[in-house]
Structures are given as C-alpha cells and as structure tokens.
PDB file of N, CA and C in Angstrom:
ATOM      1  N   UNK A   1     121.366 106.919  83.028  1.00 85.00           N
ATOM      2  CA  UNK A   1     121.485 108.369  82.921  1.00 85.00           C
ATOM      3  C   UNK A   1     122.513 108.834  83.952  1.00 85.00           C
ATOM      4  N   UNK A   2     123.668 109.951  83.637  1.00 82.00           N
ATOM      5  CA  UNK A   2     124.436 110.352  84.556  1.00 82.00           C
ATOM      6  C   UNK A   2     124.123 110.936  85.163  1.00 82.00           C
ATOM      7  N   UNK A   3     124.523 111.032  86.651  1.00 78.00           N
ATOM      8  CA  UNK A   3     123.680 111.988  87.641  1.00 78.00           C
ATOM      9  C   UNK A   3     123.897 113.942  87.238  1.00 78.00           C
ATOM     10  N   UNK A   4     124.695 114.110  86.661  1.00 83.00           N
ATOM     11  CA  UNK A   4     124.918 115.314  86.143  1.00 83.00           C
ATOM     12  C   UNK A   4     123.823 115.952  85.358  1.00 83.00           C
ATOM     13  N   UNK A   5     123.511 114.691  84.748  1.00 95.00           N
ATOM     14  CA  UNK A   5     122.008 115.359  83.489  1.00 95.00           C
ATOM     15  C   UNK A   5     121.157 114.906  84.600  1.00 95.00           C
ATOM     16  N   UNK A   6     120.786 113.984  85.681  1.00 96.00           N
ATOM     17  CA  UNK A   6     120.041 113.699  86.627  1.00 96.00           C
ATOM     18  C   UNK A   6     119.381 115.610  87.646  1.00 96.00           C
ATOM     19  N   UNK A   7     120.639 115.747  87.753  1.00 94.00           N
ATOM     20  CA  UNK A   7     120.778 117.466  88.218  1.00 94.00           C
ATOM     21  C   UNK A   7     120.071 118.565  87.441  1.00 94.00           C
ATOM     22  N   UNK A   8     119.706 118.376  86.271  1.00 96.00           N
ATOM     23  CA  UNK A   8     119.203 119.143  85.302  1.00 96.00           C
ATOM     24  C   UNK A   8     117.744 118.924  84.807  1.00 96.00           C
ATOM     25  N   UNK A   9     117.401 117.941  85.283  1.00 97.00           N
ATOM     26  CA  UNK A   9     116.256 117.880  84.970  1.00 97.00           C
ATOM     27  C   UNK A   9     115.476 118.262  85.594  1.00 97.00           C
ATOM     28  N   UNK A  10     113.837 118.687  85.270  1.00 97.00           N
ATOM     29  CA  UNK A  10     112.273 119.338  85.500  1.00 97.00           C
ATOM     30  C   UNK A  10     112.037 118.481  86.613  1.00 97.00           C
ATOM     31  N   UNK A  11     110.985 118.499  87.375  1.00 97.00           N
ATOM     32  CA  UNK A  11     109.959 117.651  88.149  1.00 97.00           C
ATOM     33  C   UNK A  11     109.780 116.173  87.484  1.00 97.00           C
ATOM     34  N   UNK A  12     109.070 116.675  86.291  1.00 97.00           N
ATOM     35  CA  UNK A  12     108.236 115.980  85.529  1.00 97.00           C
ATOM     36  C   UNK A  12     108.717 115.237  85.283  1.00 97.00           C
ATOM     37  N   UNK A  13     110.015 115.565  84.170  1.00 97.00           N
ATOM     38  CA  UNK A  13     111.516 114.751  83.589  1.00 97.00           C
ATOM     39  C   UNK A  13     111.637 113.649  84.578  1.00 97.00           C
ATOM     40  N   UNK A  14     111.818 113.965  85.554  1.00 98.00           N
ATOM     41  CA  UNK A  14     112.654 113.294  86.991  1.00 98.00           C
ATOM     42  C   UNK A  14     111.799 112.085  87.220  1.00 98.00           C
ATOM     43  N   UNK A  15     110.373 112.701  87.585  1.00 98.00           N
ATOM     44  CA  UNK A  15     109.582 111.794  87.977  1.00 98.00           C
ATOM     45  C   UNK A  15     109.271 110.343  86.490  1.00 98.00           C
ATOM     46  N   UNK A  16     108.736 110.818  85.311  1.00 98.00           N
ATOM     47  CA  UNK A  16     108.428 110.171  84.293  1.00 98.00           C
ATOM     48  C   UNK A  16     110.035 109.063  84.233  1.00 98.00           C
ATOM     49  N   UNK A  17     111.239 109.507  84.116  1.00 97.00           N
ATOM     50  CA  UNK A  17     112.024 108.656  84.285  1.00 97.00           C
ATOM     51  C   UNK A  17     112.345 107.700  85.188  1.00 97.00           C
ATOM     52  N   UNK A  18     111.756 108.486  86.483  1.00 98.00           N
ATOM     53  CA  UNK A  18     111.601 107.120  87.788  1.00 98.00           C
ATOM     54  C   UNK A  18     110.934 106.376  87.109  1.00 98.00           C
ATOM     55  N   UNK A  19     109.903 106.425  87.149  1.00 98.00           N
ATOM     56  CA  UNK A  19     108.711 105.532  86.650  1.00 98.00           C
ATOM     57  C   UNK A  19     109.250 104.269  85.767  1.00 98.00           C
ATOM     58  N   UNK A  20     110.011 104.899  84.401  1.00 97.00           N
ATOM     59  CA  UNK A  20     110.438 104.217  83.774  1.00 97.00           C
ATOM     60  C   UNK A  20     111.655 103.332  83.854  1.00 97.00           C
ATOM     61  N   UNK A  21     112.502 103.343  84.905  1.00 98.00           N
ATOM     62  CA  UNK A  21     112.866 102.364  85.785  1.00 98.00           C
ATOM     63  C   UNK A  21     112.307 101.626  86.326  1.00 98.00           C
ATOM     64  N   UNK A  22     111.520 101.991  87.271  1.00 97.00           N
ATOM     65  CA  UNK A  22     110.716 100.863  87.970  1.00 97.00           C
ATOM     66  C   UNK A  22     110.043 100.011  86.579  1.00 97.00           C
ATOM     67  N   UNK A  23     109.685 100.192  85.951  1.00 97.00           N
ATOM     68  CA  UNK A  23     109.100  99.580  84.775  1.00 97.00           C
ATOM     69  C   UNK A  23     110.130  98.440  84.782  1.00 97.00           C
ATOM     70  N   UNK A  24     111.320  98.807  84.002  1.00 97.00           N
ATOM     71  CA  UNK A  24     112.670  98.231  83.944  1.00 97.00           C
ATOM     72  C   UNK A  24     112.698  97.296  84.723  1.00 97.00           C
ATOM     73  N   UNK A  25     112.337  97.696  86.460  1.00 97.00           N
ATOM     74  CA  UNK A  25     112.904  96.801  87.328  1.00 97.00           C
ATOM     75  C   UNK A  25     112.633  95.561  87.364  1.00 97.00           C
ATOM     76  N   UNK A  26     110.646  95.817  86.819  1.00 97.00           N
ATOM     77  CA  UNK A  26     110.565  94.533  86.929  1.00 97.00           C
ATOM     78  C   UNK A  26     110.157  93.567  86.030  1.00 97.00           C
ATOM     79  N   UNK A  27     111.229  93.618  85.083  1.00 97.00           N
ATOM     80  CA  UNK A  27     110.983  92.645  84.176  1.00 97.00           C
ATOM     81  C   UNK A  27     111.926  91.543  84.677  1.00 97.00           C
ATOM     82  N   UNK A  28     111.518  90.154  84.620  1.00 95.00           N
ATOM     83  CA  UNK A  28     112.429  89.063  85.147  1.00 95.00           C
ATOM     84  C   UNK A  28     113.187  88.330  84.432  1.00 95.00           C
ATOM     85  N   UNK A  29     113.441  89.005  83.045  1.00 97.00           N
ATOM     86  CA  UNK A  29     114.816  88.906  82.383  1.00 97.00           C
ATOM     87  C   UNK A  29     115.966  89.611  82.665  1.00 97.00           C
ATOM     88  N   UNK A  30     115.695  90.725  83.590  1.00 97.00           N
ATOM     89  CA  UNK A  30     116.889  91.776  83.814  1.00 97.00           C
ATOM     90  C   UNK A  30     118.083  91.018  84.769  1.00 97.00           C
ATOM     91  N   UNK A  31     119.294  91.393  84.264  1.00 97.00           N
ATOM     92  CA  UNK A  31     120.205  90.949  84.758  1.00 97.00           C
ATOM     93  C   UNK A  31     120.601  91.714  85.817  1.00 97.00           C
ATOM     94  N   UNK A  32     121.622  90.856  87.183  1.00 97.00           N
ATOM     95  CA  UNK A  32     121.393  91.810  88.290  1.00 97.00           C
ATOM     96  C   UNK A  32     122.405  92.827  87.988  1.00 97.00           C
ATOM     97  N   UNK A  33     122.825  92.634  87.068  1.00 97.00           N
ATOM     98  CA  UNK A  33     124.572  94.299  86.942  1.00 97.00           C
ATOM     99  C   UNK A  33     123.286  95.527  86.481  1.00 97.00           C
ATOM    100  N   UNK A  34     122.269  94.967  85.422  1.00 97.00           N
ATOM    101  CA  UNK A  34     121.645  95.916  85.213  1.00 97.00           C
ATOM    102  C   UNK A  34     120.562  96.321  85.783  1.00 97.00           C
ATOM    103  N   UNK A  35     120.109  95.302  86.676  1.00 97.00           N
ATOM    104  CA  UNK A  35     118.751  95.765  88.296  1.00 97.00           C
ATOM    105  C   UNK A  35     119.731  96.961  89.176  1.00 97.00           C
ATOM    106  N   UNK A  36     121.474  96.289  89.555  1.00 97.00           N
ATOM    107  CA  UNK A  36     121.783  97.913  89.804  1.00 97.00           C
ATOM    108  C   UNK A  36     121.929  98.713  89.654  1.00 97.00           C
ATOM    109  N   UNK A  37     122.479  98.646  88.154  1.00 97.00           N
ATOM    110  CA  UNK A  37     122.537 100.040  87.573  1.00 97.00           C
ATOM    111  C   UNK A  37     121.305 101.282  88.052  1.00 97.00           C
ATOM    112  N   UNK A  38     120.068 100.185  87.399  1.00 97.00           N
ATOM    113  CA  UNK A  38     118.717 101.002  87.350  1.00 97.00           C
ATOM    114  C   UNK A  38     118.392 101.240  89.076  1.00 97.00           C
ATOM    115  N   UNK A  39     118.950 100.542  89.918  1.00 97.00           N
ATOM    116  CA  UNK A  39     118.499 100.703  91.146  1.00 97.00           C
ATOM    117  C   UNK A  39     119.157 102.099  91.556  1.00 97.00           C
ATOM    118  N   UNK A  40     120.929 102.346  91.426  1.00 97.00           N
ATOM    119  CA  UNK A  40     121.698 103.473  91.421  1.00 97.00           C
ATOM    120  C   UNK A  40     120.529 104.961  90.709  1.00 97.00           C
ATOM    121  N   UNK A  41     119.904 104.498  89.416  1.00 97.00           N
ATOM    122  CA  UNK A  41     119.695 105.776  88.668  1.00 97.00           C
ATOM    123  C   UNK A  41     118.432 105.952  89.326  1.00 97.00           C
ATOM    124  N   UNK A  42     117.629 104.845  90.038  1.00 97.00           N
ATOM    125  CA  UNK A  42     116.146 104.973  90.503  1.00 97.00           C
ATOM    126  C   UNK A  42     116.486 106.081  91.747  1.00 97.00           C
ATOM    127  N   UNK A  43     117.483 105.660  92.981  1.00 97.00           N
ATOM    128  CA  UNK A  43     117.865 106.458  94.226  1.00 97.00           C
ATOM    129  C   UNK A  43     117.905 107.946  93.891  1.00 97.00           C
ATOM    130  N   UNK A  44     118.863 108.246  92.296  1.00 97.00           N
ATOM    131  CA  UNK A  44     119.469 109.459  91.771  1.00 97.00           C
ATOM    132  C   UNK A  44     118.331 109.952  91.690  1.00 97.00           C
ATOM    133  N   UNK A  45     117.260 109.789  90.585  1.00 98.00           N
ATOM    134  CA  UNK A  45     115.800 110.481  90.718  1.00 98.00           C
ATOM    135  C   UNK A  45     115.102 110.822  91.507  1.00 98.00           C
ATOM    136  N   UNK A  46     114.825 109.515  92.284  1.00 98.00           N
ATOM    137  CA  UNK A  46     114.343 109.864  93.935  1.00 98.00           C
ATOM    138  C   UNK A  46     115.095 111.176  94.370  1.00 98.00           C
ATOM    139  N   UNK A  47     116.207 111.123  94.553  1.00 97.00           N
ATOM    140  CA  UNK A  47     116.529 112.567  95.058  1.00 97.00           C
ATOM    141  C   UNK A  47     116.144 113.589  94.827  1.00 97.00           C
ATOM    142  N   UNK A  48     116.453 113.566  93.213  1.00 97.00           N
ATOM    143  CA  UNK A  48     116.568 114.830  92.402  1.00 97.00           C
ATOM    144  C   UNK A  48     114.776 115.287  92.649  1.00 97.00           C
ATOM    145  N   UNK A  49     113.907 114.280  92.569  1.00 98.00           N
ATOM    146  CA  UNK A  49     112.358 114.833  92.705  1.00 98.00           C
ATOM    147  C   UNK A  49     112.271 115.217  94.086  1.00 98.00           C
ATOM    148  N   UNK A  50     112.691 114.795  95.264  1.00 98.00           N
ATOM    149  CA  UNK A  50     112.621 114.816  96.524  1.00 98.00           C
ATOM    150  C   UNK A  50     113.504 116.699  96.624  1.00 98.00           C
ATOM    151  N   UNK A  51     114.231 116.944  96.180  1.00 97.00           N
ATOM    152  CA  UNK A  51     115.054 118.020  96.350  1.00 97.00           C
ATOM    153  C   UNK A  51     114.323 119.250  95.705  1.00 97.00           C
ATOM    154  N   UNK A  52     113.309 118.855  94.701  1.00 98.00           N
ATOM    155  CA  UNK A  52     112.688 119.483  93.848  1.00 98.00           C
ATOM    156  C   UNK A  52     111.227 120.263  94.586  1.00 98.00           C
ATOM    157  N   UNK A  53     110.940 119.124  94.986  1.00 98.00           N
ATOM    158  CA  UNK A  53     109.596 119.385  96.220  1.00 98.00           C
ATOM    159  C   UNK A  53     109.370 120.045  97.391  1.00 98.00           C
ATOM    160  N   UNK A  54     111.088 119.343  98.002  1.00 97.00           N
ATOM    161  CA  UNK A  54     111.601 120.501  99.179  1.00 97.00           C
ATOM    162  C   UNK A  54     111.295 121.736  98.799  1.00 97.00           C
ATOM    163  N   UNK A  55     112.054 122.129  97.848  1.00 96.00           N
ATOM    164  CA  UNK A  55     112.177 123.644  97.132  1.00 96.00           C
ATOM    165  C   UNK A  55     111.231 124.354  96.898  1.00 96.00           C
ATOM    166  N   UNK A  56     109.901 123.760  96.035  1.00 96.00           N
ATOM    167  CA  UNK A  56     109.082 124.444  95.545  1.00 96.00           C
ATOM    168  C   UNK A  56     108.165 124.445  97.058  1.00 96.00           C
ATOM    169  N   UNK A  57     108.419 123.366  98.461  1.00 96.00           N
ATOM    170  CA  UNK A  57     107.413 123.447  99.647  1.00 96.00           C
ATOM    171  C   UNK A  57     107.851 124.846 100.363  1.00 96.00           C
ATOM    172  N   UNK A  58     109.444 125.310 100.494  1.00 94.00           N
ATOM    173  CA  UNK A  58     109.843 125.887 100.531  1.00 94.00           C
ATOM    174  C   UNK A  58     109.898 127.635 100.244  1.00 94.00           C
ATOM    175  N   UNK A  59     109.704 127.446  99.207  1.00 94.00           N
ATOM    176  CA  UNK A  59     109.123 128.473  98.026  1.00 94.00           C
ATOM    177  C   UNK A  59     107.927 129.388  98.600  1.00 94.00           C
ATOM    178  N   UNK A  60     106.855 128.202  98.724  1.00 95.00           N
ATOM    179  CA  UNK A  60     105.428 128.422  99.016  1.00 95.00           C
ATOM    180  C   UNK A  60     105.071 128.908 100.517  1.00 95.00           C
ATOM    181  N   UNK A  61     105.939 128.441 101.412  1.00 95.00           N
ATOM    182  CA  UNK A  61     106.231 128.925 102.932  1.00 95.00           C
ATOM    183  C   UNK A  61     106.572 130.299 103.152  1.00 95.00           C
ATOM    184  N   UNK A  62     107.711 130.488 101.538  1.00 94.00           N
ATOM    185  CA  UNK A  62     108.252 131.889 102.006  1.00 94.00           C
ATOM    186  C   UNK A  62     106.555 133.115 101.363  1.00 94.00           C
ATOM    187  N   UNK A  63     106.553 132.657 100.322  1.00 94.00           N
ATOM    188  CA  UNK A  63     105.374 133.295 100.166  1.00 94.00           C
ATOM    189  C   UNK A  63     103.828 133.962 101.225  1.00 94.00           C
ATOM    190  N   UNK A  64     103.526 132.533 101.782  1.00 94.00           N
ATOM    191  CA  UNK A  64     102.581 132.903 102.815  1.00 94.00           C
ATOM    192  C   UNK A  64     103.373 133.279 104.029  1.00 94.00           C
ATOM    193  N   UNK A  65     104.377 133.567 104.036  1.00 92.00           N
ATOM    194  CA  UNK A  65     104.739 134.350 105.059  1.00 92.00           C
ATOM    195  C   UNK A  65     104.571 135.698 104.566  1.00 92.00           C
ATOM    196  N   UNK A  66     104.923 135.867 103.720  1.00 91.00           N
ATOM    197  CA  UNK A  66     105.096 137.152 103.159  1.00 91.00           C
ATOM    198  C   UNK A  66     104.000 137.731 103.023  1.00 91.00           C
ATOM    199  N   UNK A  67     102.694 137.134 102.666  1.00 89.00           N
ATOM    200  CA  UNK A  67     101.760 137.568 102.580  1.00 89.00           C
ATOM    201  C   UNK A  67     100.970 137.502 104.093  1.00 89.00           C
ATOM    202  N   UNK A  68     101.076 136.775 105.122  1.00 90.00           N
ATOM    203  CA  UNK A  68     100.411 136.948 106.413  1.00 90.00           C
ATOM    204  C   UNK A  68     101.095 138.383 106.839  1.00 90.00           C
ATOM    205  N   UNK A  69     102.251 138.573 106.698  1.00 89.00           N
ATOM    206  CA  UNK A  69     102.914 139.765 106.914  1.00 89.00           C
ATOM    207  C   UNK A  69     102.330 140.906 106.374  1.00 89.00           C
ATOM    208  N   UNK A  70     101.974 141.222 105.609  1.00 89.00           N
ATOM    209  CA  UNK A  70     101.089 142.081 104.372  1.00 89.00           C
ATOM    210  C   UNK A  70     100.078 142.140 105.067  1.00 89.00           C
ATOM    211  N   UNK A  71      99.177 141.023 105.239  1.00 87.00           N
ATOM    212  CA  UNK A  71      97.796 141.170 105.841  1.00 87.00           C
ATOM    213  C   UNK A  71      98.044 141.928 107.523  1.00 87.00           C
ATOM    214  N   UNK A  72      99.284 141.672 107.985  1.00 86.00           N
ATOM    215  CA  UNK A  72      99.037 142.097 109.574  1.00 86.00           C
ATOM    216  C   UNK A  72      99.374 143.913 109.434  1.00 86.00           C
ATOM    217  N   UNK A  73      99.700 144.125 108.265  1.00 83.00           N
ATOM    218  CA  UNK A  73     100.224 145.363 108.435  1.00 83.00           C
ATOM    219  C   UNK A  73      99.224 146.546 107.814  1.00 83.00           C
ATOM    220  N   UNK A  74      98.201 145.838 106.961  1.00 78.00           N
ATOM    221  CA  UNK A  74      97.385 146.044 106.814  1.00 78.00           C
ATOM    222  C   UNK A  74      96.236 146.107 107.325  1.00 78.00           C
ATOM    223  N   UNK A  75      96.553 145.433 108.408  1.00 77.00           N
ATOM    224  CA  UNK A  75      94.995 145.462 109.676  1.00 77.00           C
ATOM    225  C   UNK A  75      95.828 146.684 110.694  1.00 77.00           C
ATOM    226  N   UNK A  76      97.031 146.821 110.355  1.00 64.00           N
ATOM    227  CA  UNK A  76      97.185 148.226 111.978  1.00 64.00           C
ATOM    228  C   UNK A  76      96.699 149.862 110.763  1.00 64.00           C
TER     229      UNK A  76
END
C-alpha cells in the first residue's frame, strides 16, 4: 500500500491492515524483497495509527480542560 493512501486511512483501516502484515510476515515462504516491502508498509501503519492516537489523546486533553475550566467558573 502507498503511503499516500497509508495517510488516508481510519484508525481501524490502519490498524486491521497492520495486523494483516504481520500475518504476511510470518509465513516462511515469504521472500526477503517481500518481508521488506511488508516491513516498510508495517512501520507506515505503525505511524499512521500512532499519529492517530496522539490526536484523538490530544483531542480529549483539550476537552477536559475545557470543561475543568467551566466547572471553576461555575463554582465562583
């Protein structure tokens, strides 16, 4: 998969396709041009889910801030 459509994909997408690499990886017919390939597209996912998680941990930080803020202004 090109990292371009790698960029576009869901959580889910991202993750279910890791998976299905590692599957890939370890079958012990795989040849090593194609263990790297899949190793290259395994890192690409890793990211793309890792970047995904940041975001939504991110997300959720700004929120309960926002809302402890609410609550303090609401107690004066």
């Amino acid at each position: 998969m090109e990292n371009e459509k790698i960029e576009e994909l869901s959580f889910e997408e991202a993750y279910n396709r890791l998976e299905e690499v590692l599957k890939k990886m370890e079958d012990p017919q795989i040849t090593l041009e194609e263990s790297i390939k899949l190793f290259k597209e395994g890192v690409a996912l890793y990211k793309r889910c890792k970047f995904l998680i940041d975001s939504a941990s991110l997300s959720v930080k700004e929120v309960l801030g926002e809302l402890e803020r609410e609550m303090k202004i609401d107690e004066n």
